[in-house]
Amino acid sequence: MTKFKQLDSVLEQGNGYITTRAATEMGISKPYFAEYVRSRELERVAHGVYQSPDAWPDDLYILHLRNSNIIFSHQSALSLHGMMEREPNRICVTVKQGYNATHLRRQNISVHSVSPDIFTLGLTTATTTFGNTVPVYDRERTLCDVIRQRGTMDVQIYQTAIREYMLHGDKNLEHLIQCSRALKVEDDVRRYLEVFLV
């Protein structure tokens, strides 16, 4: 298989996206990759991220490709899980404490920082509107994050999130309690469980 065909395969697996990092990890030099980008008329959509002309622009996926240390959370997670009635007005991510997220904040991204011991709690993946897979917190962790942030959140978004979780879809109540304990909102979560599930 030629190098161009190898790169074509990566581009296809990435739903029309490819990164410089992916190419160099395959042992392909940057000048050779630049020639591939030119020949396939790929568009540079972020530093080191290229998109084929027929791929849909996917802001969440591009952000994930550029920043492997982020997890989509809060309103972005609610949206990915169908627990929100409208599109969030800002992308929300969580990073480990100590991670320099200045570049993300400059892009008007809402950044939450947590200790390393709870950073991967509830980590899963979800599919964006355009069919790409991104890292996100699961429904239980997301609900706990929302309850934790209720003072700074739109009341309608907050109420919809709780209602969507409690009344629809699969629930893992054991995991919900585990997340609520780790995030120190167990009493609040138990109150909601009593109201909705009695």
Backbone as JSON Lines, residues from 0, in Angstrom:
{"i":0,"aa":"M","n":[0.85,-1.2,0.0],"ca":[0.0,0.0,0.0],"c":[0.89,1.25,0.0]}
{"i":1,"aa":"T","n":[0.62,2.17,-0.92],"ca":[1.42,3.39,-0.98],"c":[1.1,4.28,0.23]}
{"i":2,"aa":"K","n":[1.99,5.23,0.49],"ca":[1.77,6.14,1.61],"c":[0.51,6.98,1.41]}
{"i":3,"aa":"F","n":[0.24,7.38,0.17],"ca":[-0.98,8.15,-0.1],"c":[-2.22,7.31,0.23]}
{"i":4,"aa":"K","n":[-2.16,6.02,-0.13],"ca":[-3.32,5.14,0.15],"c":[-3.47,4.95,1.67]}
{"i":5,"aa":"Q","n":[-2.35,4.85,2.38],"ca":[-2.41,4.74,3.84],"c":[-3.09,5.98,4.44]}
{"i":6,"aa":"L","n":[-2.67,7.14,3.94],"ca":[-3.25,8.4,4.43],"c":[-4.72,8.5,4.04]}
{"i":7,"aa":"D","n":[-5.07,8.04,2.84],"ca":[-6.48,8.02,2.42],"c":[-7.31,7.19,3.4]}
{"i":8,"aa":"S","n":[-6.75,6.07,3.83],"ca":[-7.44,5.19,4.76],"c":[-7.68,5.88,6.1]}
{"i":9,"aa":"V","n":[-6.65,6.6,6.61],"ca":[-6.78,7.35,7.87],"c":[-7.83,8.45,7.71]}
{"i":10,"aa":"L","n":[-7.8,9.13,6.59],"ca":[-8.77,10.21,6.31],"c":[-10.19,9.65,6.3]}
{"i":11,"aa":"E","n":[-10.37,8.49,5.68],"ca":[-11.7,7.86,5.62],"c":[-12.16,7.43,7.02]}
{"i":12,"aa":"Q","n":[-11.27,6.82,7.79],"ca":[-11.62,6.39,9.15],"c":[-11.95,7.6,10.04]}
{"i":13,"aa":"G","n":[-11.35,8.75,9.75],"ca":[-11.6,9.97,10.52],"c":[-12.75,10.78,9.99]}
{"i":14,"aa":"N","n":[-13.62,10.18,9.15],"ca":[-14.79,10.88,8.59],"c":[-14.39,12.16,7.85]}
{"i":15,"aa":"G","n":[-13.27,12.11,7.16],"ca":[-12.84,13.27,6.38],"c":[-11.9,14.2,7.11]}
{"i":16,"aa":"Y","n":[-11.39,13.74,8.27],"ca":[-10.42,14.53,9.04],"c":[-9.12,13.75,9.21]}
{"i":17,"aa":"I","n":[-8.01,14.48,9.21],"ca":[-6.71,13.86,9.44],"c":[-5.81,14.88,10.14]}
{"i":18,"aa":"T","n":[-4.91,14.4,10.97],"ca":[-4.01,15.3,11.69],"c":[-2.56,15.05,11.28]}
{"i":19,"aa":"T","n":[-1.76,16.09,11.42],"ca":[-0.32,15.96,11.18],"c":[0.26,14.9,12.11]}
{"i":20,"aa":"R","n":[-0.22,14.89,13.36],"ca":[0.27,13.92,14.35],"c":[0.05,12.48,13.88]}
{"i":21,"aa":"A","n":[-1.16,12.22,13.34],"ca":[-1.46,10.86,12.85],"c":[-0.5,10.46,11.74]}
{"i":22,"aa":"A","n":[-0.18,11.41,10.86],"ca":[0.73,11.12,9.75],"c":[2.14,10.85,10.25]}
{"i":23,"aa":"T","n":[2.64,11.69,11.17],"ca":[4.01,11.49,11.66],"c":[4.12,10.21,12.49]}
{"i":24,"aa":"E","n":[3.04,9.85,13.18],"ca":[3.05,8.58,13.94],"c":[3.12,7.37,13.02]}
{"i":25,"aa":"M","n":[2.71,7.54,11.75],"ca":[2.81,6.47,10.75],"c":[4.19,6.46,10.09]}
{"i":26,"aa":"G","n":[5.06,7.38,10.51],"ca":[6.39,7.46,9.92],"c":[6.46,8.28,8.66]}
{"i":27,"aa":"I","n":[5.45,9.1,8.42],"ca":[5.41,9.93,7.21],"c":[5.94,11.32,7.56]}
{"i":28,"aa":"S","n":[6.85,11.8,6.75],"ca":[7.49,13.1,7.02],"c":[6.5,14.23,6.79]}
{"i":29,"aa":"K","n":[6.78,15.36,7.45],"ca":[5.89,16.52,7.3],"c":[5.86,17.05,5.87]}
{"i":30,"aa":"P","n":[7.01,17.12,5.15],"ca":[6.94,17.58,3.75],"c":[6.09,16.66,2.87]}
{"i":31,"aa":"Y","n":[6.19,15.34,3.11],"ca":[5.39,14.39,2.33],"c":[3.91,14.57,2.65]}
{"i":32,"aa":"F","n":[3.61,14.76,3.94],"ca":[2.22,14.97,4.35],"c":[1.68,16.28,3.74]}
{"i":33,"aa":"A","n":[2.52,17.32,3.7],"ca":[2.11,18.6,3.1],"c":[1.76,18.4,1.62]}
{"i":34,"aa":"E","n":[2.52,17.56,0.94],"ca":[2.22,17.25,-0.46],"c":[0.88,16.52,-0.59]}
{"i":35,"aa":"Y","n":[0.63,15.6,0.34],"ca":[-0.65,14.88,0.37],"c":[-1.82,15.86,0.57]}
{"i":36,"aa":"V","n":[-1.64,16.77,1.52],"ca":[-2.69,17.77,1.82],"c":[-3.01,18.59,0.57]}
{"i":37,"aa":"R","n":[-1.94,19.0,-0.15],"ca":[-2.12,19.79,-1.38],"c":[-2.85,18.96,-2.44]}
{"i":38,"aa":"S","n":[-2.39,17.72,-2.63],"ca":[-2.94,16.91,-3.72],"c":[-4.41,16.53,-3.47]}
{"i":39,"aa":"R","n":[-4.79,16.4,-2.22],"ca":[-6.18,16.03,-1.89],"c":[-7.06,17.26,-1.6]}
{"i":40,"aa":"E","n":[-6.45,18.46,-1.76],"ca":[-7.16,19.74,-1.55],"c":[-7.83,19.79,-0.17]}
{"i":41,"aa":"L","n":[-7.07,19.36,0.84],"ca":[-7.59,19.39,2.2],"c":[-7.51,20.81,2.75]}
{"i":42,"aa":"E","n":[-8.47,21.15,3.59],"ca":[-8.49,22.48,4.2],"c":[-7.93,22.39,5.62]}
{"i":43,"aa":"R","n":[-7.05,23.31,5.96],"ca":[-6.53,23.38,7.32],"c":[-7.59,24.07,8.19]}
{"i":44,"aa":"V","n":[-8.2,23.33,9.15],"ca":[-9.28,23.89,9.97],"c":[-8.8,24.26,11.37]}
{"i":45,"aa":"A","n":[-7.62,23.8,11.73],"ca":[-6.99,24.15,13.01],"c":[-5.53,23.75,12.88]}
{"i":46,"aa":"H","n":[-4.71,24.19,13.8],"ca":[-3.29,23.85,13.74],"c":[-3.13,22.32,13.74]}
{"i":47,"aa":"G","n":[-2.59,21.79,12.65],"ca":[-2.35,20.35,12.56],"c":[-3.57,19.51,12.26]}
{"i":48,"aa":"V","n":[-4.7,20.13,11.93],"ca":[-5.94,19.39,11.64],"c":[-6.43,19.79,10.24]}
{"i":49,"aa":"Y","n":[-6.67,18.77,9.41],"ca":[-7.1,19.01,8.02],"c":[-8.4,18.28,7.74]}
{"i":50,"aa":"Q","n":[-9.2,18.91,6.87],"ca":[-10.54,18.4,6.57],"c":[-10.69,18.26,5.06]}
{"i":51,"aa":"S","n":[-11.28,17.16,4.61],"ca":[-11.52,16.99,3.17],"c":[-12.69,17.88,2.73]}
{"i":52,"aa":"P","n":[-12.73,18.26,1.47],"ca":[-13.77,19.19,0.99],"c":[-15.2,18.68,1.21]}
{"i":53,"aa":"D","n":[-15.38,17.35,1.25],"ca":[-16.74,16.81,1.39],"c":[-17.13,16.49,2.84]}
{"i":54,"aa":"A","n":[-16.26,16.8,3.82],"ca":[-16.57,16.52,5.23],"c":[-17.37,17.69,5.82]}
{"i":55,"aa":"W","n":[-18.29,17.35,6.73],"ca":[-19.06,18.39,7.42],"c":[-18.19,19.05,8.48]}
{"i":56,"aa":"P","n":[-18.24,20.39,8.62],"ca":[-17.5,21.05,9.7],"c":[-18.06,20.61,11.06]}
{"i":57,"aa":"D","n":[-17.2,20.13,11.94],"ca":[-17.62,19.6,13.23],"c":[-16.74,20.21,14.32]}
{"i":58,"aa":"D","n":[-17.23,21.3,14.93],"ca":[-16.43,22.05,15.91],"c":[-15.98,21.19,17.09]}
{"i":59,"aa":"L","n":[-16.86,20.33,17.59],"ca":[-16.48,19.5,18.75],"c":[-15.36,18.53,18.38]}
{"i":60,"aa":"Y","n":[-15.49,17.91,17.23],"ca":[-14.49,16.93,16.81],"c":[-13.14,17.6,16.53]}
{"i":61,"aa":"I","n":[-13.18,18.77,15.89],"ca":[-11.94,19.51,15.61],"c":[-11.26,19.88,16.92]}
{"i":62,"aa":"L","n":[-12.06,20.35,17.89],"ca":[-11.51,20.71,19.2],"c":[-10.88,19.5,19.88]}
{"i":63,"aa":"H","n":[-11.53,18.35,19.78],"ca":[-10.99,17.11,20.36],"c":[-9.68,16.71,19.67]}
{"i":64,"aa":"L","n":[-9.62,16.81,18.35],"ca":[-8.4,16.46,17.62],"c":[-7.24,17.36,18.01]}
{"i":65,"aa":"R","n":[-7.54,18.61,18.3],"ca":[-6.5,19.57,18.68],"c":[-6.09,19.44,20.15]}
{"i":66,"aa":"N","n":[-6.98,18.93,20.99],"ca":[-6.75,18.91,22.44],"c":[-7.13,17.55,23.02]}
{"i":67,"aa":"S","n":[-6.19,16.64,23.07],"ca":[-6.5,15.28,23.53],"c":[-6.72,15.23,25.05]}
{"i":68,"aa":"N","n":[-6.42,16.33,25.76],"ca":[-6.55,16.33,27.22],"c":[-7.86,16.9,27.73]}
{"i":69,"aa":"I","n":[-8.85,17.07,26.85],"ca":[-10.14,17.62,27.29],"c":[-11.22,16.55,27.25]}
{"i":70,"aa":"I","n":[-12.22,16.73,28.11],"ca":[-13.42,15.88,28.09],"c":[-14.62,16.82,28.0]}
{"i":71,"aa":"F","n":[-15.53,16.57,27.08],"ca":[-16.71,17.41,26.96],"c":[-17.61,17.17,28.17]}
{"i":72,"aa":"S","n":[-18.11,18.27,28.74],"ca":[-18.83,18.18,30.0],"c":[-19.94,19.23,30.06]}
{"i":73,"aa":"H","n":[-20.65,19.25,31.18],"ca":[-21.68,20.25,31.46],"c":[-22.65,20.37,30.28]}
{"i":74,"aa":"Q","n":[-22.91,21.6,29.76],"ca":[-23.9,21.76,28.69],"c":[-23.55,20.98,27.43]}
{"i":75,"aa":"S","n":[-22.26,20.89,27.1],"ca":[-21.87,20.12,25.9],"c":[-22.22,18.65,26.08]}
{"i":76,"aa":"A","n":[-21.99,18.11,27.28],"ca":[-22.35,16.71,27.56],"c":[-23.86,16.53,27.55]}
{"i":77,"aa":"L","n":[-24.59,17.49,28.13],"ca":[-26.06,17.41,28.1],"c":[-26.56,17.32,26.66]}
{"i":78,"aa":"S","n":[-26.01,18.15,25.81],"ca":[-26.4,18.18,24.4],"c":[-26.07,16.85,23.71]}
{"i":79,"aa":"L","n":[-24.86,16.34,23.94],"ca":[-24.44,15.07,23.32],"c":[-25.3,13.9,23.78]}
{"i":80,"aa":"H","n":[-25.81,13.97,25.0],"ca":[-26.64,12.89,25.55],"c":[-28.14,13.12,25.32]}
{"i":81,"aa":"G","n":[-28.51,14.21,24.64],"ca":[-29.92,14.5,24.38],"c":[-30.69,14.9,25.63]}
{"i":82,"aa":"M","n":[-29.98,15.51,26.59],"ca":[-30.62,15.92,27.85],"c":[-30.86,17.43,27.89]}
{"i":83,"aa":"M","n":[-30.86,18.04,26.72],"ca":[-31.0,19.49,26.64],"c":[-31.86,19.82,25.43]}
{"i":84,"aa":"E","n":[-32.74,20.81,25.56],"ca":[-33.68,21.11,24.49],"c":[-33.12,22.01,23.4]}
{"i":85,"aa":"R","n":[-32.05,22.73,23.71],"ca":[-31.47,23.61,22.68],"c":[-29.95,23.46,22.68]}
{"i":86,"aa":"E","n":[-29.35,23.94,21.6],"ca":[-27.89,23.87,21.5],"c":[-27.25,24.78,22.55]}
{"i":87,"aa":"P","n":[-26.19,24.33,23.21],"ca":[-25.53,25.22,24.18],"c":[-24.9,26.4,23.46]}
{"i":88,"aa":"N","n":[-24.86,27.56,24.14],"ca":[-24.28,28.74,23.49],"c":[-22.75,28.76,23.58]}
{"i":89,"aa":"R","n":[-22.19,27.89,24.43],"ca":[-20.72,27.76,24.52],"c":[-20.35,26.29,24.64]}
{"i":90,"aa":"I","n":[-19.21,25.94,24.11],"ca":[-18.67,24.59,24.31],"c":[-18.12,24.52,25.72]}
{"i":91,"aa":"C","n":[-18.43,23.43,26.43],"ca":[-17.94,23.23,27.8],"c":[-17.04,22.01,27.86]}
{"i":92,"aa":"V","n":[-15.88,22.17,28.47],"ca":[-14.94,21.05,28.62],"c":[-14.41,21.01,30.06]}
{"i":93,"aa":"T","n":[-13.9,19.85,30.43],"ca":[-13.23,19.71,31.73],"c":[-11.79,19.26,31.47]}
{"i":94,"aa":"V","n":[-10.88,19.81,32.26],"ca":[-9.46,19.45,32.18],"c":[-8.95,19.13,33.58]}
{"i":95,"aa":"K","n":[-7.79,18.49,33.63],"ca":[-7.16,18.22,34.93],"c":[-6.6,19.51,35.51]}
{"i":96,"aa":"Q","n":[-6.64,19.65,36.84],"ca":[-6.0,20.8,37.49],"c":[-4.54,20.85,37.06]}
{"i":97,"aa":"G","n":[-4.08,22.06,36.79],"ca":[-2.69,22.23,36.36],"c":[-2.53,22.32,34.85]}
{"i":98,"aa":"Y","n":[-3.57,21.93,34.11],"ca":[-3.51,22.02,32.65],"c":[-3.68,23.48,32.24]}
{"i":99,"aa":"N","n":[-2.8,23.97,31.39],"ca":[-2.88,25.36,30.94],"c":[-3.94,25.47,29.84]}
{"i":100,"aa":"A","n":[-5.1,26.01,30.21],"ca":[-6.24,26.08,29.28],"c":[-6.45,27.48,28.72]}
{"i":101,"aa":"T","n":[-5.44,28.32,28.8],"ca":[-5.57,29.7,28.31],"c":[-6.03,29.74,26.86]}
{"i":102,"aa":"H","n":[-5.45,28.88,26.02],"ca":[-5.8,28.86,24.6],"c":[-7.27,28.49,24.38]}
{"i":103,"aa":"L","n":[-7.82,27.67,25.28],"ca":[-9.24,27.3,25.17],"c":[-10.14,28.46,25.58]}
{"i":104,"aa":"R","n":[-9.77,29.12,26.68],"ca":[-10.58,30.25,27.15],"c":[-10.57,31.38,26.12]}
{"i":105,"aa":"R","n":[-9.46,31.55,25.42],"ca":[-9.38,32.57,24.37],"c":[-10.38,32.3,23.25]}
{"i":106,"aa":"Q","n":[-10.75,31.03,23.08],"ca":[-11.73,30.65,22.04],"c":[-13.16,30.69,22.58]}
{"i":107,"aa":"N","n":[-13.34,31.31,23.76],"ca":[-14.65,31.43,24.4],"c":[-15.24,30.07,24.8]}
{"i":108,"aa":"I","n":[-14.35,29.14,25.15],"ca":[-14.77,27.82,25.63],"c":[-14.84,27.87,27.14]}
{"i":109,"aa":"S","n":[-15.89,27.31,27.7],"ca":[-16.06,27.26,29.15],"c":[-15.23,26.09,29.67]}
{"i":110,"aa":"V","n":[-14.23,26.39,30.52],"ca":[-13.29,25.37,30.99],"c":[-13.49,25.13,32.48]}
{"i":111,"aa":"H","n":[-13.71,23.87,32.84],"ca":[-13.82,23.46,34.25],"c":[-12.58,22.64,34.57]}
{"i":112,"aa":"S","n":[-12.04,22.87,35.75],"ca":[-10.81,22.19,36.15],"c":[-11.09,21.33,37.38]}
{"i":113,"aa":"V","n":[-10.67,20.04,37.33],"ca":[-10.91,19.14,38.46],"c":[-9.62,18.4,38.82]}
{"i":114,"aa":"S","n":[-9.61,17.85,40.03],"ca":[-8.42,17.11,40.49],"c":[-8.28,15.82,39.67]}
{"i":115,"aa":"P","n":[-7.04,15.36,39.5],"ca":[-6.79,14.17,38.67],"c":[-7.56,12.93,39.13]}
{"i":116,"aa":"D","n":[-7.84,12.82,40.44],"ca":[-8.51,11.6,40.92],"c":[-9.97,11.49,40.47]}
{"i":117,"aa":"I","n":[-10.6,12.59,40.06],"ca":[-11.97,12.48,39.54],"c":[-12.07,12.86,38.06]}
{"i":118,"aa":"F","n":[-10.93,13.14,37.43],"ca":[-10.96,13.59,36.04],"c":[-11.59,12.55,35.11]}
{"i":119,"aa":"T","n":[-11.26,11.28,35.27],"ca":[-11.78,10.25,34.36],"c":[-13.04,9.55,34.88]}
{"i":120,"aa":"L","n":[-13.55,9.97,36.03],"ca":[-14.77,9.38,36.57],"c":[-15.93,9.61,35.6]}
{"i":121,"aa":"G","n":[-16.54,8.52,35.14],"ca":[-17.66,8.65,34.21],"c":[-17.27,8.92,32.78]}
{"i":122,"aa":"L","n":[-16.0,8.73,32.44],"ca":[-15.56,9.0,31.07],"c":[-16.12,7.96,30.11]}
{"i":123,"aa":"T","n":[-16.7,8.43,29.02],"ca":[-17.22,7.56,27.97],"c":[-17.03,8.29,26.64]}
{"i":124,"aa":"T","n":[-17.72,7.85,25.61],"ca":[-17.67,8.56,24.33],"c":[-19.09,8.79,23.85]}
{"i":125,"aa":"A","n":[-19.24,9.76,22.97],"ca":[-20.54,10.04,22.35],"c":[-20.29,10.43,20.9]}
{"i":126,"aa":"T","n":[-21.34,10.37,20.12],"ca":[-21.25,10.72,18.7],"c":[-21.82,12.11,18.49]}
{"i":127,"aa":"T","n":[-21.05,12.94,17.8],"ca":[-21.52,14.29,17.49],"c":[-22.62,14.22,16.43]}
{"i":128,"aa":"T","n":[-23.25,15.34,16.2],"ca":[-24.31,15.44,15.18],"c":[-23.8,14.96,13.82]}
{"i":129,"aa":"F","n":[-22.48,15.11,13.59],"ca":[-21.89,14.77,12.28],"c":[-21.27,13.38,12.25]}
{"i":130,"aa":"G","n":[-21.53,12.58,13.3],"ca":[-21.1,11.18,13.28],"c":[-19.69,10.91,13.76]}
{"i":131,"aa":"N","n":[-19.05,11.89,14.4],"ca":[-17.7,11.69,14.91],"c":[-17.73,11.38,16.4]}
{"i":132,"aa":"T","n":[-16.77,10.56,16.85],"ca":[-16.73,10.14,18.25],"c":[-15.83,11.06,19.06]}
{"i":133,"aa":"V","n":[-16.35,11.53,20.2],"ca":[-15.58,12.42,21.08],"c":[-15.69,11.94,22.52]}
{"i":134,"aa":"P","n":[-14.69,12.26,23.37],"ca":[-14.77,11.88,24.79],"c":[-15.73,12.8,25.54]}
{"i":135,"aa":"V","n":[-16.55,12.21,26.39],"ca":[-17.56,12.97,27.12],"c":[-17.83,12.25,28.44]}
{"i":136,"aa":"Y","n":[-18.32,12.98,29.42],"ca":[-18.75,12.32,30.65],"c":[-20.1,11.65,30.42]}
{"i":137,"aa":"D","n":[-20.33,10.52,31.11],"ca":[-21.59,9.81,30.96],"c":[-22.73,10.6,31.6]}
{"i":138,"aa":"R","n":[-23.94,10.1,31.44],"ca":[-25.14,10.81,31.92],"c":[-25.1,11.05,33.43]}
{"i":139,"aa":"E","n":[-24.62,10.06,34.16],"ca":[-24.6,10.18,35.63],"c":[-23.61,11.25,36.09]}
{"i":140,"aa":"R","n":[-22.4,11.21,35.57],"ca":[-21.39,12.21,35.93],"c":[-21.86,13.61,35.5]}
{"i":141,"aa":"T","n":[-22.45,13.68,34.31],"ca":[-22.94,14.97,33.8],"c":[-24.01,15.54,34.72]}
{"i":142,"aa":"L","n":[-24.94,14.69,35.15],"ca":[-25.99,15.17,36.04],"c":[-25.39,15.72,37.33]}
{"i":143,"aa":"C","n":[-24.41,15.02,37.88],"ca":[-23.76,15.49,39.11],"c":[-23.03,16.81,38.88]}
{"i":144,"aa":"D","n":[-22.35,16.95,37.74],"ca":[-21.67,18.21,37.41],"c":[-22.68,19.36,37.34]}
{"i":145,"aa":"V","n":[-23.84,19.08,36.72],"ca":[-24.88,20.1,36.57],"c":[-25.42,20.52,37.94]}
{"i":146,"aa":"I","n":[-25.66,19.54,38.8],"ca":[-26.16,19.85,40.15],"c":[-25.12,20.67,40.91]}
{"i":147,"aa":"R","n":[-23.86,20.33,40.72],"ca":[-22.77,21.07,41.37],"c":[-22.71,22.52,40.92]}
{"i":148,"aa":"Q","n":[-23.05,22.76,39.66],"ca":[-22.93,24.11,39.07],"c":[-24.26,24.84,39.0]}
{"i":149,"aa":"R","n":[-25.3,24.35,39.69],"ca":[-26.65,24.89,39.5],"c":[-26.74,26.39,39.76]}
{"i":150,"aa":"G","n":[-25.91,26.93,40.62],"ca":[-25.96,28.36,40.92],"c":[-25.57,29.24,39.75]}
{"i":151,"aa":"T","n":[-24.81,28.69,38.81],"ca":[-24.34,29.49,37.68],"c":[-25.01,29.07,36.37]}
{"i":152,"aa":"M","n":[-26.01,28.21,36.47],"ca":[-26.62,27.64,35.26],"c":[-28.03,28.16,35.04]}
{"i":153,"aa":"D","n":[-28.41,28.29,33.79],"ca":[-29.76,28.67,33.42],"c":[-30.74,27.66,34.04]}
{"i":154,"aa":"V","n":[-31.76,28.18,34.72],"ca":[-32.71,27.33,35.46],"c":[-33.4,26.32,34.54]}
{"i":155,"aa":"Q","n":[-33.77,26.76,33.35],"ca":[-34.47,25.87,32.42],"c":[-33.57,24.71,31.99]}
{"i":156,"aa":"I","n":[-32.3,25.0,31.7],"ca":[-31.35,23.95,31.31],"c":[-31.2,22.95,32.46]}
{"i":157,"aa":"Y","n":[-31.07,23.48,33.67],"ca":[-30.89,22.67,34.87],"c":[-32.09,21.74,35.09]}
{"i":158,"aa":"Q","n":[-33.3,22.3,35.03],"ca":[-34.5,21.52,35.28],"c":[-34.72,20.46,34.19]}
{"i":159,"aa":"T","n":[-34.46,20.84,32.94],"ca":[-34.6,19.9,31.83],"c":[-33.64,18.73,31.99]}
{"i":160,"aa":"A","n":[-32.41,19.02,32.38],"ca":[-31.39,17.97,32.55],"c":[-31.84,16.95,33.59]}
{"i":161,"aa":"I","n":[-32.33,17.43,34.72],"ca":[-32.76,16.53,35.79],"c":[-33.97,15.71,35.32]}
{"i":162,"aa":"R","n":[-34.92,16.38,34.69],"ca":[-36.13,15.68,34.22],"c":[-35.77,14.63,33.17]}
{"i":163,"aa":"E","n":[-34.92,15.0,32.2],"ca":[-34.53,14.05,31.14],"c":[-33.84,12.82,31.72]}
{"i":164,"aa":"Y","n":[-32.98,13.04,32.71],"ca":[-32.3,11.89,33.31],"c":[-33.27,11.02,34.09]}
{"i":165,"aa":"M","n":[-34.06,11.65,34.95],"ca":[-34.93,10.9,35.86],"c":[-36.07,10.18,35.14]}
{"i":166,"aa":"L","n":[-36.6,10.78,34.08],"ca":[-37.81,10.22,33.46],"c":[-37.56,9.45,32.17]}
{"i":167,"aa":"H","n":[-36.39,9.62,31.56],"ca":[-36.15,8.99,30.25],"c":[-34.81,8.26,30.23]}
{"i":168,"aa":"G","n":[-34.72,7.3,29.33],"ca":[-33.45,6.64,29.08],"c":[-33.0,5.7,30.19]}
{"i":169,"aa":"D","n":[-31.86,5.08,29.93],"ca":[-31.29,4.14,30.89],"c":[-30.68,4.9,32.06]}
{"i":170,"aa":"K","n":[-30.87,4.35,33.23],"ca":[-30.29,4.95,34.43],"c":[-29.43,3.91,35.13]}
{"i":171,"aa":"N","n":[-28.27,4.35,35.61],"ca":[-27.43,3.49,36.44],"c":[-27.36,4.19,37.79]}
{"i":172,"aa":"L","n":[-28.32,3.89,38.66],"ca":[-28.44,4.62,39.92],"c":[-27.26,4.36,40.85]}
{"i":173,"aa":"E","n":[-26.71,3.16,40.79],"ca":[-25.53,2.85,41.62],"c":[-24.36,3.75,41.21]}
{"i":174,"aa":"H","n":[-24.16,3.86,39.91],"ca":[-23.08,4.72,39.4],"c":[-23.37,6.2,39.7]}
{"i":175,"aa":"L","n":[-24.65,6.58,39.61],"ca":[-25.04,7.96,39.93],"c":[-24.65,8.31,41.37]}
{"i":176,"aa":"I","n":[-24.94,7.41,42.3],"ca":[-24.6,7.65,43.71],"c":[-23.08,7.7,43.88]}
{"i":177,"aa":"Q","n":[-22.38,6.81,43.18],"ca":[-20.9,6.81,43.25],"c":[-20.34,8.16,42.77]}
{"i":178,"aa":"C","n":[-20.86,8.66,41.64],"ca":[-20.42,9.96,41.11],"c":[-20.78,11.08,42.08]}
{"i":179,"aa":"S","n":[-22.0,11.03,42.62],"ca":[-22.46,12.1,43.51],"c":[-21.61,12.16,44.77]}
{"i":180,"aa":"R","n":[-21.16,11.0,45.23],"ca":[-20.3,10.95,46.42],"c":[-18.95,11.6,46.11]}
{"i":181,"aa":"A","n":[-18.38,11.21,44.97],"ca":[-17.06,11.74,44.57],"c":[-17.12,13.24,44.32]}
{"i":182,"aa":"L","n":[-18.26,13.73,43.84],"ca":[-18.4,15.16,43.52],"c":[-19.08,15.95,44.64]}
{"i":183,"aa":"K","n":[-19.34,15.25,45.76],"ca":[-19.89,15.88,46.98],"c":[-21.26,16.51,46.77]}
{"i":184,"aa":"V","n":[-22.12,15.81,46.03],"ca":[-23.5,16.27,45.87],"c":[-24.49,15.13,46.17]}
{"i":185,"aa":"E","n":[-24.05,14.18,46.99],"ca":[-24.88,12.99,47.24],"c":[-26.24,13.35,47.85]}
{"i":186,"aa":"D","n":[-26.28,14.25,48.83],"ca":[-27.55,14.61,49.47],"c":[-28.53,15.19,48.45]}
{"i":187,"aa":"D","n":[-28.04,16.07,47.57],"ca":[-28.9,16.67,46.55],"c":[-29.44,15.6,45.6]}
{"i":188,"aa":"V","n":[-28.56,14.71,45.17],"ca":[-28.96,13.65,44.23],"c":[-30.02,12.76,44.87]}
{"i":189,"aa":"R","n":[-29.82,12.39,46.12],"ca":[-30.8,11.53,46.81],"c":[-32.15,12.22,46.94]}
{"i":190,"aa":"R","n":[-32.13,13.53,47.14],"ca":[-33.4,14.29,47.2],"c":[-34.15,14.2,45.88]}
{"i":191,"aa":"Y","n":[-33.42,14.39,44.78],"ca":[-34.08,14.3,43.46],"c":[-34.6,12.89,43.19]}
{"i":192,"aa":"L","n":[-33.84,11.88,43.6],"ca":[-34.27,10.51,43.42],"c":[-35.58,10.24,44.17]}
{"i":193,"aa":"E","n":[-35.67,10.77,45.37],"ca":[-36.89,10.59,46.18],"c":[-38.09,11.24,45.49]}
{"i":194,"aa":"V","n":[-37.9,12.43,44.94],"ca":[-39.0,13.15,44.28],"c":[-39.46,12.44,43.03]}
{"i":195,"aa":"F","n":[-38.49,12.0,42.18],"ca":[-38.85,11.47,40.88],"c":[-39.14,9.97,40.87]}
{"i":196,"aa":"L","n":[-38.52,9.23,41.76],"ca":[-38.61,7.78,41.64],"c":[-39.48,7.12,42.7]}
{"i":197,"aa":"V","n":[-40.11,7.91,43.57],"ca":[-40.98,7.3,44.59],"c":[-42.31,6.93,43.94]}
